[in-house]
């Protein structure tokens, strides 16, 4: 729950703790990692968001200053402020209601998830430490890979820093359900806007589990042969993008689009609505401590995590069974790495 001092200082929250519904543009959002391709594309999408008053851009790369300067030439939307360098991280996230971290070293051919964790963990730790100091009440959404380990790492660090709220930390896996909708719409020759497909498990080739048997509206049907093909496509989509880009970068445009859709939903929740987003969160329902899937969110954070009420085919159950083993390993890896880096720093 947001602290009373924070609410009073900002004057942006109603008596219930939700953002004031009557003021349609009064949220502050920070993008950490705004100089990279995902961050800059996300920034221009959020510049059009009707809920945001201030959009703060942060990056270690001074390129973020040029990104901010260019966005400031657009004569509509939120005020954009850019911050560059470690000393400006606190200012960039102070008072923000939603902090989105897209900083990352992109996945490349031959990279193991252990290597990605080692490279991407330090900026996550820096953000968690800073959040604990200046803005522990914010929603934190992370797209930095490997998400299966990064979210347990960030959760462990925030707990160590006495700033952990399981209802307000999200691993953004919205890209998985976006891809599932896109592939299914092509197979069924329908508009993807009309489709909803839960994708559960984790966020890696081995743990992504699309549930095409649960597609809605229910009059659309995906036969077992199609489901097998579509599942393989969704699982391999990330690596396919890397191969198409000749190993230079991973998905950027689709990631920015899906993170923007996620952020827009979260902002709606802050105004008092209940929304459902696909995210990797603290979740004990499947025998793991963290799990990805449709997550119900309200103005105080997560209301209901993905539960085990899905009717799955035997094929989906088999995939999920294998995924759970890998998720538990990934969670343990992230929590152990949090212990190691915390001890090194202290």
Coordinates of C-alpha atoms in Angstrom, one line a residue:
X1 CA 0.0 0.0 0.0
X2 CA 1.2 3.5 -0.8
X3 CA 2.5 5.4 2.2
X4 CA 0.4 8.4 3.5
X5 CA 3.4 10.7 3.2
X6 CA 3.8 9.8 -0.4
X7 CA 0.2 10.2 -1.2
X8 CA 0.0 13.6 0.5
X9 CA 3.2 14.9 -1.1
X10 CA 2.2 13.9 -4.6
X11 CA -1.5 14.9 -4.3
X12 CA -2.2 12.6 -7.2
X13 CA -4.1 9.8 -5.4
X14 CA -7.7 9.6 -4.4
X15 CA -8.7 8.6 -0.9
X16 CA -8.9 5.0 -1.9
X17 CA -5.2 5.0 -3.0
X18 CA -6.1 4.8 -6.7
X19 CA -5.1 7.6 -9.1
X20 CA -7.8 10.2 -9.4
X21 CA -10.2 9.1 -12.1
X22 CA -11.4 12.6 -12.8
X23 CA -7.9 13.7 -13.8
X24 CA -7.2 11.7 -16.9
X25 CA -3.5 12.6 -17.2
X26 CA -1.6 12.6 -13.9
X27 CA 0.6 9.6 -13.7
X28 CA 4.3 9.6 -13.8
X29 CA 6.2 6.8 -15.6
X30 CA 9.9 6.1 -15.8
X31 CA 11.7 4.0 -18.4
X32 CA 15.0 2.7 -17.2
X33 CA 17.1 1.8 -20.3
X34 CA 15.4 4.3 -22.6
X35 CA 18.4 4.8 -24.9
X36 CA 18.2 1.3 -26.4
X37 CA 15.9 0.3 -29.3
X38 CA 13.2 -1.1 -27.0
X39 CA 13.3 1.8 -24.7
X40 CA 13.2 4.6 -27.3
X41 CA 10.4 2.9 -29.2
X42 CA 8.5 2.4 -26.0
X43 CA 9.0 6.1 -25.1
X44 CA 7.4 7.3 -28.3
X45 CA 4.4 5.0 -27.7
X46 CA 4.0 6.1 -24.1
X47 CA 4.3 9.8 -25.3
X48 CA 0.8 9.2 -26.7
X49 CA -0.7 7.7 -23.5
X50 CA -3.6 9.7 -22.2
X51 CA -2.9 8.8 -18.5
X52 CA 0.7 10.1 -18.3
X53 CA 1.7 13.6 -17.2
X54 CA 5.4 13.1 -16.9
X55 CA 7.6 10.6 -18.7
X56 CA 11.1 10.2 -17.3
X57 CA 13.8 8.5 -19.5
X58 CA 16.9 7.1 -17.9
X59 CA 20.0 5.4 -19.2
X60 CA 23.7 5.1 -18.6
X61 CA 24.2 5.9 -22.3
X62 CA 24.1 9.7 -23.0
X63 CA 22.1 8.9 -26.1
X64 CA 19.1 9.1 -23.9
X65 CA 19.5 12.9 -23.8
X66 CA 19.1 13.0 -27.6
X67 CA 16.1 10.7 -27.4
X68 CA 14.4 12.9 -24.8
X69 CA 15.2 16.1 -26.8
X70 CA 13.6 14.7 -29.9
X71 CA 10.5 13.5 -28.1
X72 CA 10.1 16.9 -26.5
X73 CA 9.6 18.4 -30.0
X74 CA 6.3 16.5 -30.2
X75 CA 3.7 19.1 -29.2
X76 CA 1.4 16.8 -27.3
X77 CA 1.4 14.2 -24.5
X78 CA 3.4 14.1 -21.3
X79 CA 6.4 16.2 -20.4
X80 CA 9.5 14.3 -21.2
X81 CA 12.7 14.6 -19.0
X82 CA 15.9 12.7 -19.7
X83 CA 18.5 11.6 -17.1
X84 CA 21.9 10.2 -17.8
X85 CA 24.4 8.6 -15.4
X86 CA 24.3 6.8 -12.1
X87 CA 23.9 10.0 -10.0
X88 CA 20.7 10.8 -11.8
X89 CA 18.9 7.5 -11.4
X90 CA 17.3 8.5 -8.1
X91 CA 15.8 11.7 -9.7
X92 CA 14.6 9.7 -12.7
X93 CA 12.4 7.4 -10.6
X94 CA 11.4 9.5 -7.6
X95 CA 7.6 10.0 -7.5
X96 CA 7.0 7.7 -10.4
X97 CA 3.9 5.5 -10.1
X98 CA 5.2 2.9 -12.6
X99 CA 8.9 2.1 -13.3
X100 CA 9.6 0.0 -16.4
X101 CA 13.0 -1.5 -16.8
X102 CA 14.1 -2.4 -20.3
X103 CA 17.9 -2.2 -19.7
X104 CA 19.6 -5.3 -21.0
X105 CA 22.4 -6.9 -22.9
X106 CA 20.4 -8.5 -25.8
X107 CA 20.4 -12.2 -26.2
X108 CA 22.7 -13.4 -29.0
X109 CA 23.4 -16.8 -30.5
X110 CA 25.4 -18.9 -28.1
X111 CA 24.5 -16.9 -25.1
X112 CA 23.4 -19.0 -22.2
X113 CA 20.8 -17.7 -19.7
X114 CA 23.5 -17.9 -17.0
X115 CA 25.6 -15.5 -19.0
X116 CA 22.7 -13.2 -19.5
X117 CA 21.9 -13.3 -15.8
X118 CA 25.5 -12.4 -14.9
X119 CA 25.5 -9.4 -17.3
X120 CA 22.0 -8.1 -16.6
X121 CA 21.9 -8.6 -12.9
X122 CA 24.0 -5.5 -11.8
X123 CA 21.7 -2.9 -13.4
X124 CA 18.7 -4.7 -11.8
X125 CA 20.5 -4.5 -8.4
X126 CA 21.3 -0.8 -8.9
X127 CA 17.6 -0.1 -9.6
X128 CA 16.3 -2.1 -6.7
X129 CA 18.7 -0.4 -4.3
X130 CA 17.7 3.0 -5.6
X131 CA 14.0 2.2 -5.5
X132 CA 14.3 1.1 -1.8
X133 CA 15.9 4.4 -1.0
X134 CA 13.7 6.9 -2.9
X135 CA 10.5 5.2 -4.2
X136 CA 9.6 1.8 -2.6
X137 CA 5.9 2.2 -3.3
X138 CA 6.1 2.2 -7.1
X139 CA 5.0 -0.6 -9.4
X140 CA 8.1 -2.2 -10.9
X141 CA 7.8 -3.9 -14.3
X142 CA 10.9 -5.6 -15.8
X143 CA 11.5 -7.0 -19.3
X144 CA 15.2 -7.7 -18.8
X145 CA 16.1 -11.3 -19.5
X146 CA 16.4 -14.0 -18.3
X147 CA 13.0 -13.1 -16.7
X148 CA 12.7 -16.5 -15.1
X149 CA 15.7 -15.6 -12.9
X150 CA 15.7 -11.8 -12.9
X151 CA 12.3 -11.5 -11.1
X152 CA 13.3 -13.8 -8.3
X153 CA 16.6 -11.9 -8.1
X154 CA 14.9 -8.5 -8.0
X155 CA 12.4 -9.8 -5.4
X156 CA 15.2 -11.2 -3.2
X157 CA 17.1 -7.9 -3.4
X158 CA 14.1 -5.8 -2.6
X159 CA 13.3 -8.0 0.4
X160 CA 16.9 -7.5 1.6
X161 CA 16.4 -3.8 1.2
X162 CA 13.1 -3.9 3.2
X163 CA 11.2 -2.7 0.1
X164 CA 9.5 -5.8 -1.2
X165 CA 5.9 -5.9 -2.2
X166 CA 4.9 -9.0 -4.1
X167 CA 1.8 -7.3 -5.5
X168 CA 3.9 -4.7 -7.3
X169 CA 6.7 -6.5 -9.1
X170 CA 6.1 -7.9 -12.6
X171 CA 8.1 -9.7 -15.2
X172 CA 6.7 -8.5 -18.5
X173 CA 5.8 -11.6 -20.5
X174 CA 3.1 -9.9 -22.5
X175 CA 5.1 -10.5 -25.7
X176 CA 4.3 -14.2 -25.5
X177 CA 0.6 -13.8 -25.6
X178 CA 0.9 -11.2 -28.3
X179 CA 2.9 -13.6 -30.4
X180 CA 0.4 -16.4 -29.8
X181 CA -2.5 -14.1 -30.9
X182 CA -0.6 -13.1 -34.0
X183 CA 0.2 -16.6 -35.1
X184 CA -3.2 -18.0 -34.3
X185 CA -4.9 -15.1 -36.2
X186 CA -3.0 -16.0 -39.3
X187 CA -3.8 -19.7 -38.9
X188 CA -7.5 -19.0 -38.4
X189 CA -7.7 -16.0 -40.8
X190 CA -9.2 -13.7 -38.1
X191 CA -8.4 -10.3 -36.6
X192 CA -6.0 -10.8 -33.6
X193 CA -7.8 -8.1 -31.7
X194 CA -10.6 -10.6 -31.3
X195 CA -8.4 -13.3 -29.8
X196 CA -7.3 -14.0 -26.3
X197 CA -4.8 -16.8 -25.6
X198 CA -3.3 -17.5 -22.2
X199 CA 0.4 -18.3 -22.2
X200 CA 1.6 -19.7 -18.9
X201 CA 4.8 -21.2 -17.4
X202 CA 7.9 -19.0 -17.8
X203 CA 9.6 -16.9 -20.4
X204 CA 12.2 -19.1 -22.1
X205 CA 12.2 -21.5 -25.0
X206 CA 11.7 -24.5 -22.6
X207 CA 9.1 -22.9 -20.3
X208 CA 6.7 -20.9 -22.5
X209 CA 3.4 -22.8 -22.6
X210 CA 0.7 -21.5 -24.9
X211 CA -2.8 -22.8 -24.1
X212 CA -4.4 -22.7 -27.6
X213 CA -7.1 -25.0 -26.2
X214 CA -8.2 -22.1 -24.1
X215 CA -8.6 -19.6 -26.9
X216 CA -11.4 -17.1 -26.7
X217 CA -13.9 -16.4 -28.1
X218 CA -14.6 -20.1 -27.7
X219 CA -16.2 -20.5 -31.1
X220 CA -12.6 -20.3 -32.6
X221 CA -11.0 -23.7 -32.6
X222 CA -7.3 -24.7 -33.0
X223 CA -6.9 -28.4 -33.9
X224 CA -4.2 -30.5 -32.3
X225 CA -1.9 -30.3 -35.4
X226 CA -2.2 -26.6 -35.6
X227 CA -1.7 -26.3 -31.8
X228 CA 1.6 -28.2 -32.1
X229 CA 2.9 -26.0 -34.9
X230 CA 1.8 -22.8 -33.3
X231 CA 3.3 -23.8 -29.9
X232 CA 6.7 -24.4 -31.6
X233 CA 6.4 -21.0 -33.4
X234 CA 5.7 -19.2 -30.1
X235 CA 8.5 -21.0 -28.2
X236 CA 11.1 -20.2 -30.9
X237 CA 9.9 -16.8 -31.9
X238 CA 12.6 -14.9 -29.9
X239 CA 15.4 -16.9 -31.4
X240 CA 13.9 -16.6 -34.9
X241 CA 14.1 -12.8 -34.6
X242 CA 17.7 -13.0 -33.5
X243 CA 18.6 -15.2 -36.4
X244 CA 16.8 -12.9 -38.8
X245 CA 18.9 -10.0 -37.4
X246 CA 22.0 -12.1 -38.0
X247 CA 22.7 -12.2 -34.2
X248 CA 23.1 -8.5 -33.9
X249 CA 20.1 -7.8 -31.7
X250 CA 16.9 -9.5 -30.3
X251 CA 13.3 -8.4 -30.7
X252 CA 12.8 -4.7 -30.3
X253 CA 9.7 -3.4 -32.1
X254 CA 7.4 -6.2 -31.0
X255 CA 8.8 -5.9 -27.5
X256 CA 8.2 -2.2 -27.3
X257 CA 4.6 -2.7 -28.6
X258 CA 3.8 -5.4 -26.1
X259 CA 5.4 -3.5 -23.2
X260 CA 3.3 -0.5 -24.2
X261 CA 0.1 -2.5 -24.1
X262 CA 1.1 -3.9 -20.7
X263 CA 1.8 -0.4 -19.4
X264 CA -1.4 1.0 -20.7
X265 CA -3.3 -1.8 -18.8
X266 CA -1.4 -1.2 -15.6
X267 CA -2.2 2.5 -15.8
X268 CA -5.9 1.7 -16.2
X269 CA -5.6 -0.4 -13.1
X270 CA -4.1 2.5 -11.2
X271 CA -7.2 4.5 -12.1
X272 CA -9.5 2.0 -10.4
X273 CA -10.1 -0.6 -13.1
X274 CA -9.4 -4.3 -12.8
X275 CA -7.2 -5.5 -15.7
X276 CA -5.6 -8.7 -16.8
X277 CA -2.0 -8.7 -18.0
X278 CA 0.3 -11.6 -18.9
X279 CA 3.2 -11.4 -16.4
X280 CA 5.7 -13.5 -14.4
X281 CA 5.1 -12.9 -10.7
X282 CA 5.3 -14.5 -7.3
X283 CA 2.9 -17.4 -7.6
X284 CA 2.7 -20.7 -5.6
X285 CA -0.2 -22.3 -7.6
X286 CA 1.9 -24.6 -9.8
X287 CA 4.5 -25.8 -7.4
X288 CA 6.9 -23.0 -8.2
X289 CA 7.5 -19.7 -6.3
X290 CA 7.2 -17.7 -9.5
X291 CA 5.1 -18.3 -12.6
X292 CA 3.8 -16.5 -15.7
X293 CA 0.3 -16.2 -16.9
X294 CA -2.9 -14.0 -16.9
X295 CA -2.6 -11.8 -13.8
X296 CA -5.4 -9.7 -12.4
X297 CA -4.3 -6.3 -11.3
X298 CA -6.0 -3.4 -9.4
X299 CA -4.9 0.0 -8.1
X300 CA -2.9 -1.5 -5.2
X301 CA -1.2 -4.2 -7.4
X302 CA -1.8 -7.8 -8.1
X303 CA -5.3 -9.0 -7.0
X304 CA -5.1 -12.6 -8.3
X305 CA -2.2 -14.5 -9.8
X306 CA -2.5 -17.1 -12.6
X307 CA -4.3 -20.1 -11.1
X308 CA -4.5 -23.7 -12.1
X309 CA -8.1 -23.7 -13.3
X310 CA -7.3 -24.2 -16.9
X311 CA -8.6 -27.2 -18.8
X312 CA -5.5 -28.3 -20.7
X313 CA -4.9 -31.0 -23.3
X314 CA -2.5 -33.8 -22.6
X315 CA 0.0 -32.1 -24.9
X316 CA -0.2 -28.9 -22.9
X317 CA 0.1 -30.7 -19.6
X318 CA 3.2 -32.5 -20.9
X319 CA 4.8 -29.2 -21.9
X320 CA 3.9 -27.6 -18.6
X321 CA 5.3 -30.5 -16.6
X322 CA 8.7 -30.1 -18.2
X323 CA 8.5 -26.3 -17.9
X324 CA 7.9 -26.4 -14.1
X325 CA 11.2 -28.3 -13.6
X326 CA 13.1 -25.7 -15.5
X327 CA 11.3 -22.8 -13.8
X328 CA 12.3 -24.1 -10.4
X329 CA 15.9 -24.2 -11.5
X330 CA 15.7 -20.7 -12.9
X331 CA 14.2 -19.3 -9.7
X332 CA 16.8 -21.0 -7.6
X333 CA 19.5 -19.6 -9.8
X334 CA 18.2 -16.0 -9.5
X335 CA 17.7 -16.2 -5.7
X336 CA 21.2 -17.6 -5.3
X337 CA 22.7 -14.9 -7.5
X338 CA 21.0 -12.3 -5.4
X339 CA 22.6 -13.7 -2.3
X340 CA 26.0 -13.7 -3.9
X341 CA 25.9 -10.1 -5.3
X342 CA 24.4 -8.8 -2.1
X343 CA 27.3 -10.3 -0.1
X344 CA 29.9 -8.9 -2.5
X345 CA 28.4 -5.4 -2.2
X346 CA 28.2 -5.6 1.6

